[in-house]
Tab-separated table of C-alpha atoms in Angstrom:
chain	number	residue	atom	x	y	z
A	1	MET	CA	50.415	-8.198	57.516
A	2	ASP	CA	51.856	-7.414	60.950
A	3	SER	CA	49.922	-10.277	62.505
A	4	VAL	CA	51.266	-12.690	59.880
A	5	GLN	CA	54.845	-11.552	60.537
A	6	ASP	CA	54.344	-11.835	64.288
A	7	ASP	CA	52.966	-15.351	63.844
A	8	CYS	CA	55.989	-16.373	61.733
A	9	LEU	CA	58.390	-14.910	64.248
A	10	SER	CA	56.597	-16.655	67.070
A	11	LYS	CA	56.863	-20.016	65.325
A	12	LEU	CA	60.540	-19.416	64.618
A	13	GLU	CA	61.150	-18.683	68.278
A	14	GLN	CA	59.216	-21.773	69.332
A	15	GLU	CA	60.650	-24.210	66.816
A	16	PRO	CA	64.022	-22.979	65.558
A	17	SER	CA	65.970	-25.273	63.278
A	18	ILE	CA	69.539	-26.230	64.031
A	19	GLU	CA	70.624	-23.921	61.201
A	20	ASP	CA	68.750	-21.048	62.874
A	21	CYS	CA	70.565	-21.827	66.128
A	22	PHE	CA	73.914	-21.840	64.339
A	23	ARG	CA	73.174	-18.443	62.777
A	24	HIS	CA	72.089	-17.026	66.120
A	25	LEU	CA	75.294	-18.298	67.748
A	26	ALA	CA	77.509	-16.597	65.148
A	27	GLU	CA	75.499	-13.364	65.138
A	28	GLU	CA	75.336	-13.114	68.905
A	29	ALA	CA	79.101	-13.587	69.263
A	30	ARG	CA	79.677	-10.595	66.993
A	31	GLU	CA	77.092	-8.525	68.850
A	32	LEU	CA	78.379	-9.350	72.335
A	33	TYR	CA	82.177	-9.384	72.226
A	34	LEU	CA	83.599	-9.333	68.692
A	35	SER	CA	83.959	-6.530	66.159
A	36	PRO	CA	84.318	-6.337	62.366
A	37	ASP	CA	87.940	-5.222	62.774
A	38	VAL	CA	90.725	-6.535	64.967
A	39	PRO	CA	91.321	-3.938	67.725
A	40	ARG	CA	94.739	-2.355	68.189
A	41	LEU	CA	96.811	-1.396	71.204
A	42	THR	CA	99.646	1.123	70.927
A	43	LYS	CA	101.741	-0.611	73.590
A	44	PRO	CA	101.879	-4.020	75.280
A	45	PRO	CA	99.206	-4.630	77.926
A	46	THR	CA	99.915	-5.717	81.454
A	47	PRO	CA	99.535	-9.476	82.060
A	48	LEU	CA	96.221	-8.831	83.834
A	49	GLU	CA	94.875	-6.613	81.032
A	50	PHE	CA	95.942	-9.130	78.403
A	51	TYR	CA	94.305	-12.075	80.136
A	52	ARG	CA	91.155	-10.215	81.171
A	53	ASP	CA	90.462	-8.349	77.922
A	54	TYR	CA	91.663	-10.794	75.258
A	55	VAL	CA	92.663	-14.292	76.420
A	56	SER	CA	89.657	-14.995	78.625
A	57	PRO	CA	87.047	-13.744	76.105
A	58	ASN	CA	89.003	-15.360	73.227
A	59	ARG	CA	89.416	-12.093	71.272
A	60	PRO	CA	92.275	-11.263	68.869
A	61	VAL	CA	94.219	-8.034	69.151
A	62	ILE	CA	97.094	-6.361	67.287
A	63	ILE	CA	99.723	-4.905	69.612
A	64	GLU	CA	101.971	-2.164	68.260
A	65	ASN	CA	105.453	-1.591	69.717
A	66	ALA	CA	105.194	-5.078	71.167
A	67	PHE	CA	108.833	-6.077	70.792
A	68	ASN	CA	110.802	-2.884	70.202
A	69	ASP	CA	113.724	-4.415	72.101
A	70	PHE	CA	114.227	-7.217	69.544
A	71	PRO	CA	117.564	-6.659	67.741
A	72	ALA	CA	116.005	-8.659	64.873
A	73	LEU	CA	113.950	-5.610	63.869
A	74	THR	CA	117.065	-3.790	62.682
A	75	LYS	CA	119.374	-6.720	61.976
A	76	TRP	CA	117.419	-9.353	60.069
A	77	SER	CA	117.708	-8.906	56.329
A	78	ILE	CA	119.085	-10.807	53.355
A	79	PRO	CA	122.533	-9.099	53.646
A	80	TYR	CA	122.679	-9.915	57.375
A	81	PHE	CA	121.769	-13.563	56.818
A	82	ARG	CA	124.307	-13.807	53.986
A	83	GLU	CA	127.064	-12.394	56.159
A	84	HIS	CA	126.441	-14.604	59.171
A	85	PHE	CA	124.547	-17.729	58.125
A	86	ASN	CA	125.363	-18.503	54.479
A	87	ASP	CA	126.270	-22.140	55.187
A	88	LYS	CA	123.505	-22.810	57.708
A	89	ILE	CA	121.235	-25.661	56.567
A	90	LEU	CA	117.519	-24.840	56.371
A	91	THR	CA	114.490	-27.087	55.948
A	92	VAL	CA	112.377	-25.435	53.246
A	93	ALA	CA	108.823	-26.258	52.093
A	94	VAL	CA	108.561	-26.404	48.295
A	95	THR	CA	105.341	-26.309	46.254
A	96	PRO	CA	104.489	-25.491	42.631
A	97	ASN	CA	102.034	-22.728	43.562
A	98	GLY	CA	102.770	-21.525	47.110
A	99	TYR	CA	99.973	-23.557	48.703
A	100	ALA	CA	101.426	-25.961	51.265
A	101	ASP	CA	99.297	-28.118	53.563
A	102	SER	CA	96.189	-27.437	51.501
A	103	VAL	CA	93.496	-29.071	49.399
A	104	CYS	CA	94.214	-29.686	45.719
A	105	GLY	CA	91.480	-31.602	43.916
A	106	ASP	CA	90.809	-34.817	45.813
A	107	TYR	CA	93.960	-34.558	47.927
A	108	PHE	CA	95.282	-32.846	51.013
A	109	VAL	CA	98.792	-32.085	49.788
A	110	LEU	CA	101.879	-31.570	51.920
A	111	PRO	CA	104.864	-29.639	50.553
A	112	GLU	CA	108.048	-31.296	49.458
A	113	GLU	CA	110.630	-30.638	52.183
A	114	ARG	CA	114.182	-29.926	51.101
A	115	GLU	CA	117.316	-29.152	53.036
A	116	MET	CA	119.502	-26.460	51.534
A	117	PRO	CA	122.121	-23.922	52.605
A	118	PHE	CA	120.734	-20.562	53.724
A	119	ALA	CA	122.686	-19.038	50.815
A	120	SER	CA	120.695	-21.061	48.263
A	121	PHE	CA	117.395	-20.010	49.847
A	122	LEU	CA	118.486	-16.360	49.809
A	123	ASP	CA	119.339	-16.686	46.100
A	124	ILE	CA	115.737	-17.783	45.539
A	125	MET	CA	114.409	-14.831	47.550
A	126	GLU	CA	116.475	-12.443	45.422
A	127	GLY	CA	115.439	-14.035	42.126
A	128	LYS	CA	118.957	-15.320	41.419
A	129	SER	CA	117.960	-18.975	41.145
A	130	GLU	CA	116.371	-20.893	38.286
A	131	LEU	CA	114.849	-23.523	40.583
A	132	LYS	CA	111.162	-24.159	39.962
A	133	GLY	CA	108.483	-23.706	42.601
A	134	VAL	CA	107.723	-21.547	45.622
A	135	TYR	CA	110.077	-21.868	48.600
A	136	TYR	CA	108.977	-21.055	52.146
A	137	VAL	CA	110.608	-21.591	55.537
A	138	GLN	CA	107.622	-22.731	57.595
A	139	LYS	CA	108.677	-25.745	59.655
A	140	GLN	CA	106.621	-25.621	62.842
A	141	ASN	CA	108.674	-27.681	65.268
A	142	SER	CA	110.124	-24.727	67.193
A	143	ASN	CA	112.595	-24.486	64.319
A	144	LEU	CA	113.964	-21.197	65.626
A	145	THR	CA	115.102	-22.565	68.991
A	146	LEU	CA	116.056	-26.018	67.659
A	147	ASP	CA	117.405	-25.499	64.129
A	148	LEU	CA	118.337	-21.805	64.100
A	149	LYS	CA	119.710	-21.336	67.610
A	150	GLU	CA	122.093	-18.662	66.380
A	151	LEU	CA	119.125	-16.341	65.736
A	152	VAL	CA	117.663	-16.623	69.240
A	153	GLU	CA	119.929	-13.865	70.585
A	154	ASP	CA	118.179	-11.444	68.191
A	155	ILE	CA	114.768	-12.053	69.773
A	156	LYS	CA	113.552	-13.396	73.124
A	157	GLU	CA	112.733	-17.013	73.902
A	158	ASP	CA	109.371	-15.865	75.265
A	159	ILE	CA	107.207	-12.766	75.656
A	160	PRO	CA	107.480	-12.057	79.410
A	161	TRP	CA	104.093	-10.366	79.947
A	162	ALA	CA	102.382	-13.105	77.927
A	163	SER	CA	104.200	-15.890	79.774
A	164	GLU	CA	103.052	-14.360	83.059
A	165	ALA	CA	99.476	-14.155	81.803
A	166	PHE	CA	99.465	-17.755	80.507
A	167	GLY	CA	101.387	-19.075	83.517
A	168	GLN	CA	103.881	-20.914	81.299
A	169	LYS	CA	106.626	-20.567	78.712
A	170	PRO	CA	105.865	-21.136	75.024
A	171	ASP	CA	105.807	-24.687	73.674
A	172	ALA	CA	107.408	-23.579	70.402
A	173	VAL	CA	109.025	-20.577	68.730
A	174	ASN	CA	108.887	-20.717	64.926
A	175	PHE	CA	110.748	-18.814	62.197
A	176	TRP	CA	108.958	-17.935	58.933
A	177	MET	CA	110.482	-16.513	55.787
A	178	GLY	CA	109.223	-16.356	52.208
A	179	GLY	CA	107.945	-14.330	49.284
A	180	HIS	CA	104.476	-13.066	48.459
A	181	GLU	CA	103.530	-16.299	46.654
A	182	ALA	CA	103.540	-18.362	49.858
A	183	VAL	CA	100.086	-18.952	51.352
A	184	THR	CA	98.915	-20.757	54.481
A	185	SER	CA	95.501	-22.335	53.907
A	186	MET	CA	92.709	-21.847	56.417
A	187	HIS	CA	92.987	-23.949	59.576
A	188	LYS	CA	92.860	-23.666	63.358
A	189	ASP	CA	95.432	-24.439	66.058
A	190	HIS	CA	95.199	-25.683	69.625
A	191	TYR	CA	97.603	-22.950	70.677
A	192	GLU	CA	97.533	-19.361	71.855
A	193	ASN	CA	99.516	-17.693	69.080
A	194	LEU	CA	101.606	-14.515	69.315
A	195	TYR	CA	102.617	-13.690	65.748
A	196	CYS	CA	105.410	-11.109	65.405
A	197	VAL	CA	106.260	-9.573	62.024
A	198	ILE	CA	109.906	-8.566	61.609
A	199	GLN	CA	109.911	-7.579	57.931
A	200	GLY	CA	107.215	-7.269	55.273
A	201	ALA	CA	103.547	-7.732	56.163
A	202	LYS	CA	101.224	-10.629	56.951
A	203	LYS	CA	97.580	-10.561	55.861
A	204	PHE	CA	95.148	-12.601	57.941
A	205	ILE	CA	91.586	-13.729	57.262
A	206	LEU	CA	90.000	-14.769	60.548
A	207	HIS	CA	86.885	-16.544	61.752
A	208	PRO	CA	85.971	-17.058	65.427
A	209	PRO	CA	85.192	-20.567	66.720
A	210	THR	CA	81.479	-19.678	66.672
A	211	ASP	CA	81.664	-19.621	62.849
A	212	ARG	CA	82.496	-23.336	62.830
A	213	PRO	CA	79.065	-24.421	61.405
A	214	PHE	CA	79.777	-22.361	58.282
A	215	ILE	CA	83.378	-23.525	57.735
A	216	PRO	CA	83.149	-26.523	55.358
A	217	TYR	CA	85.420	-29.495	55.876
A	218	GLY	CA	86.052	-32.473	53.625
A	219	ASN	CA	87.925	-35.723	54.115
A	220	TYR	CA	90.880	-35.931	51.705
A	221	ALA	CA	93.449	-38.537	50.774
A	222	GLN	CA	96.860	-37.422	51.970
A	223	ALA	CA	99.567	-36.763	49.400
A	224	ALA	CA	102.733	-34.709	48.932
A	225	TYR	CA	104.321	-32.682	46.171
A	226	LYS	CA	107.431	-34.149	44.566
A	227	GLU	CA	109.478	-32.655	41.761
A	228	ILE	CA	110.137	-35.439	39.249
A	229	ASN	CA	112.068	-34.809	36.042
A	230	GLY	CA	111.625	-31.075	36.467
A	231	GLU	CA	107.853	-31.171	37.027
A	232	PHE	CA	105.858	-31.164	40.260
A	233	GLN	CA	103.617	-34.171	40.780
A	234	ILE	CA	101.154	-35.085	43.529
A	235	VAL	CA	102.282	-38.378	45.066
A	236	PRO	CA	99.585	-40.138	47.180
A	237	ASP	CA	100.529	-41.295	50.662
A	238	PRO	CA	101.410	-45.015	50.408
A	239	GLY	CA	99.712	-45.672	53.730
A	240	GLY	CA	96.368	-44.436	52.405
A	241	HIS	CA	95.917	-41.905	55.205
A	242	THR	CA	93.125	-39.340	54.994
A	243	VAL	CA	92.987	-35.844	56.475
A	244	PRO	CA	89.945	-33.714	57.399
A	245	TRP	CA	90.635	-30.225	56.049
A	246	ILE	CA	88.791	-27.028	55.245
A	247	ALA	CA	87.378	-27.275	51.751
A	248	VAL	CA	87.017	-23.576	50.921
A	249	ASP	CA	89.586	-21.009	49.804
A	250	PRO	CA	88.608	-17.768	51.583
A	251	LEU	CA	90.421	-15.698	48.947
A	252	ASN	CA	88.120	-17.059	46.259
A	253	PRO	CA	85.278	-19.005	47.906
A	254	ASP	CA	83.112	-21.202	45.703
A	255	LEU	CA	79.748	-20.279	47.195
A	256	ASP	CA	77.859	-22.477	44.749
A	257	ARG	CA	79.621	-25.456	46.264
A	258	HIS	CA	79.838	-24.082	49.829
A	259	PRO	CA	76.887	-21.681	50.224
A	260	ALA	CA	76.994	-21.725	54.033
A	261	TYR	CA	80.358	-19.938	53.990
A	262	GLY	CA	78.649	-16.914	52.496
A	263	GLU	CA	76.535	-16.478	55.643
A	264	VAL	CA	79.381	-15.263	57.855
A	265	ASP	CA	81.715	-12.292	57.489
A	266	GLN	CA	85.473	-12.521	57.282
A	267	ILE	CA	87.529	-10.552	59.765
A	268	ARG	CA	90.620	-9.223	57.983
A	269	CYS	CA	93.762	-7.566	59.284
A	270	THR	CA	97.314	-6.790	58.211
A	271	VAL	CA	100.246	-7.072	60.612
A	272	ARG	CA	103.331	-4.990	59.835
A	273	PRO	CA	106.913	-4.817	61.159
A	274	GLY	CA	107.080	-4.329	64.910
A	275	GLU	CA	103.462	-5.441	65.343
A	276	MET	CA	102.198	-8.557	67.057
A	277	LEU	CA	98.905	-10.330	66.438
A	278	TYR	CA	97.462	-12.250	69.357
A	279	LEU	CA	95.539	-15.029	67.621
A	280	PRO	CA	93.464	-16.924	70.190
A	281	SER	CA	93.269	-20.699	70.228
A	282	LEU	CA	90.667	-22.358	67.978
A	283	TRP	CA	90.310	-19.304	65.704
A	284	PHE	CA	90.295	-20.184	62.014
A	285	HIS	CA	92.914	-18.294	60.046
A	286	HIS	CA	94.245	-17.975	56.510
A	287	VAL	CA	97.584	-16.205	56.001
A	288	SER	CA	99.168	-14.542	52.978
A	289	GLN	CA	101.893	-11.953	52.748
A	290	GLU	CA	102.971	-8.807	51.000
A	291	ASP	CA	106.372	-9.036	49.330
A	292	GLN	CA	109.162	-10.839	51.219
A	293	THR	CA	108.274	-11.405	54.830
A	294	ILE	CA	110.141	-12.533	57.932
A	295	ALA	CA	108.216	-13.388	61.099
A	296	VAL	CA	108.465	-15.228	64.395
A	297	ASN	CA	105.562	-16.747	66.282
A	298	TYR	CA	105.218	-18.039	69.820
A	299	TRP	CA	102.884	-20.939	70.529
A	300	TYR	CA	101.589	-21.225	74.082
A	301	ASP	CA	99.571	-24.310	74.953
A	302	MET	CA	95.866	-23.547	75.302
A	303	GLU	CA	93.761	-24.193	78.380
A	304	TYR	CA	91.469	-27.178	77.876
A	305	ASP	CA	88.715	-25.441	79.791
A	306	ILE	CA	84.982	-24.851	79.340
A	307	LYS	CA	85.556	-22.934	76.070
A	308	TYR	CA	87.230	-25.989	74.578
A	309	ASN	CA	84.441	-28.166	75.958
A	310	TYR	CA	81.775	-26.025	74.266
A	311	PHE	CA	83.701	-25.897	70.996
A	312	THR	CA	84.113	-29.669	70.743
A	313	ALA	CA	80.398	-30.097	71.457
A	314	LEU	CA	79.575	-27.616	68.667
A	315	GLU	CA	81.934	-29.410	66.289
A	316	LYS	CA	80.305	-32.784	66.958
A	317	ILE	CA	76.829	-31.349	66.344
A	318	VAL	CA	78.017	-29.865	63.035
A	319	LYS	CA	79.521	-33.171	61.925
A	320	VAL	CA	76.409	-35.157	62.781
A	321	ARG	CA	74.096	-32.618	61.177
A	322	SER	CA	76.003	-32.226	57.918
A	323	GLY	CA	77.534	-35.651	57.503
A	324	GLU	CA	80.819	-33.767	57.298
A	325	GLY	CA	83.810	-35.679	56.088
A	326	LYS	CA	81.787	-37.779	53.653
A	327	ARG	CA	82.671	-37.094	50.036
């Protein structure tokens, strides 16, 4: 029996399939530099420590006491926003189910965007409104520094030790606010992300870039939600645009349809008030939240270095091998 097993192993080593290579890549990454849990620091690292231990190896980390000097930690609340910003106009994403920028059937569906006074949004957060749908402030155009300038004095426009490590200021600073129904579907960003929770808690499901062969994509017709006569409808994009998007919901994965996703383990973490998650560029992430949550995130442009080069090569191999995007 041992000789038979040795012979099989020998053949596998001599003639591995592409799938075997993909599995080895994902397994080796976890053995060499990743862990089942996101590590934690009790205080901010120095710029050198941050770059050496986390940015360069592309590893996430949760940093406690990362922004204790932010007045927002003690000031930001519904009563505070009511007192100071009742008439401020917000851009709010509206969906029937809390899933914005996500796959629904044959479509990649964007939220309906509405402008409303801060007071109206706060009424929704407190359950005082009869409006239908799930409302979430999630506009990612540096909405905090561009649309909500009055709030900037309660935070900082950058994280100094991170800016020193990255050698630049952030490209965008975004403000997030919503209830527990709001969900961000799995995706990746070409940014180094510092995600700071002010109130509530954010729950992340993470996958490193080396899991890319097991993350299923599809090619979907673009559409948007629109409330018409009191009911939400999916309205296809008149231009006929299509969007490649991740076809699996990590909260409830359909492994019959996407069996490869079952071959890799999710990395889960929860980020609470006063904590910062460093989410490296190109990491896949799904985000949900406990109760009402307020957060700020800083996007620093990524380095288009050898890591990016390797990742794009891996992505092209996956697409060729699987015929990804064909439906």
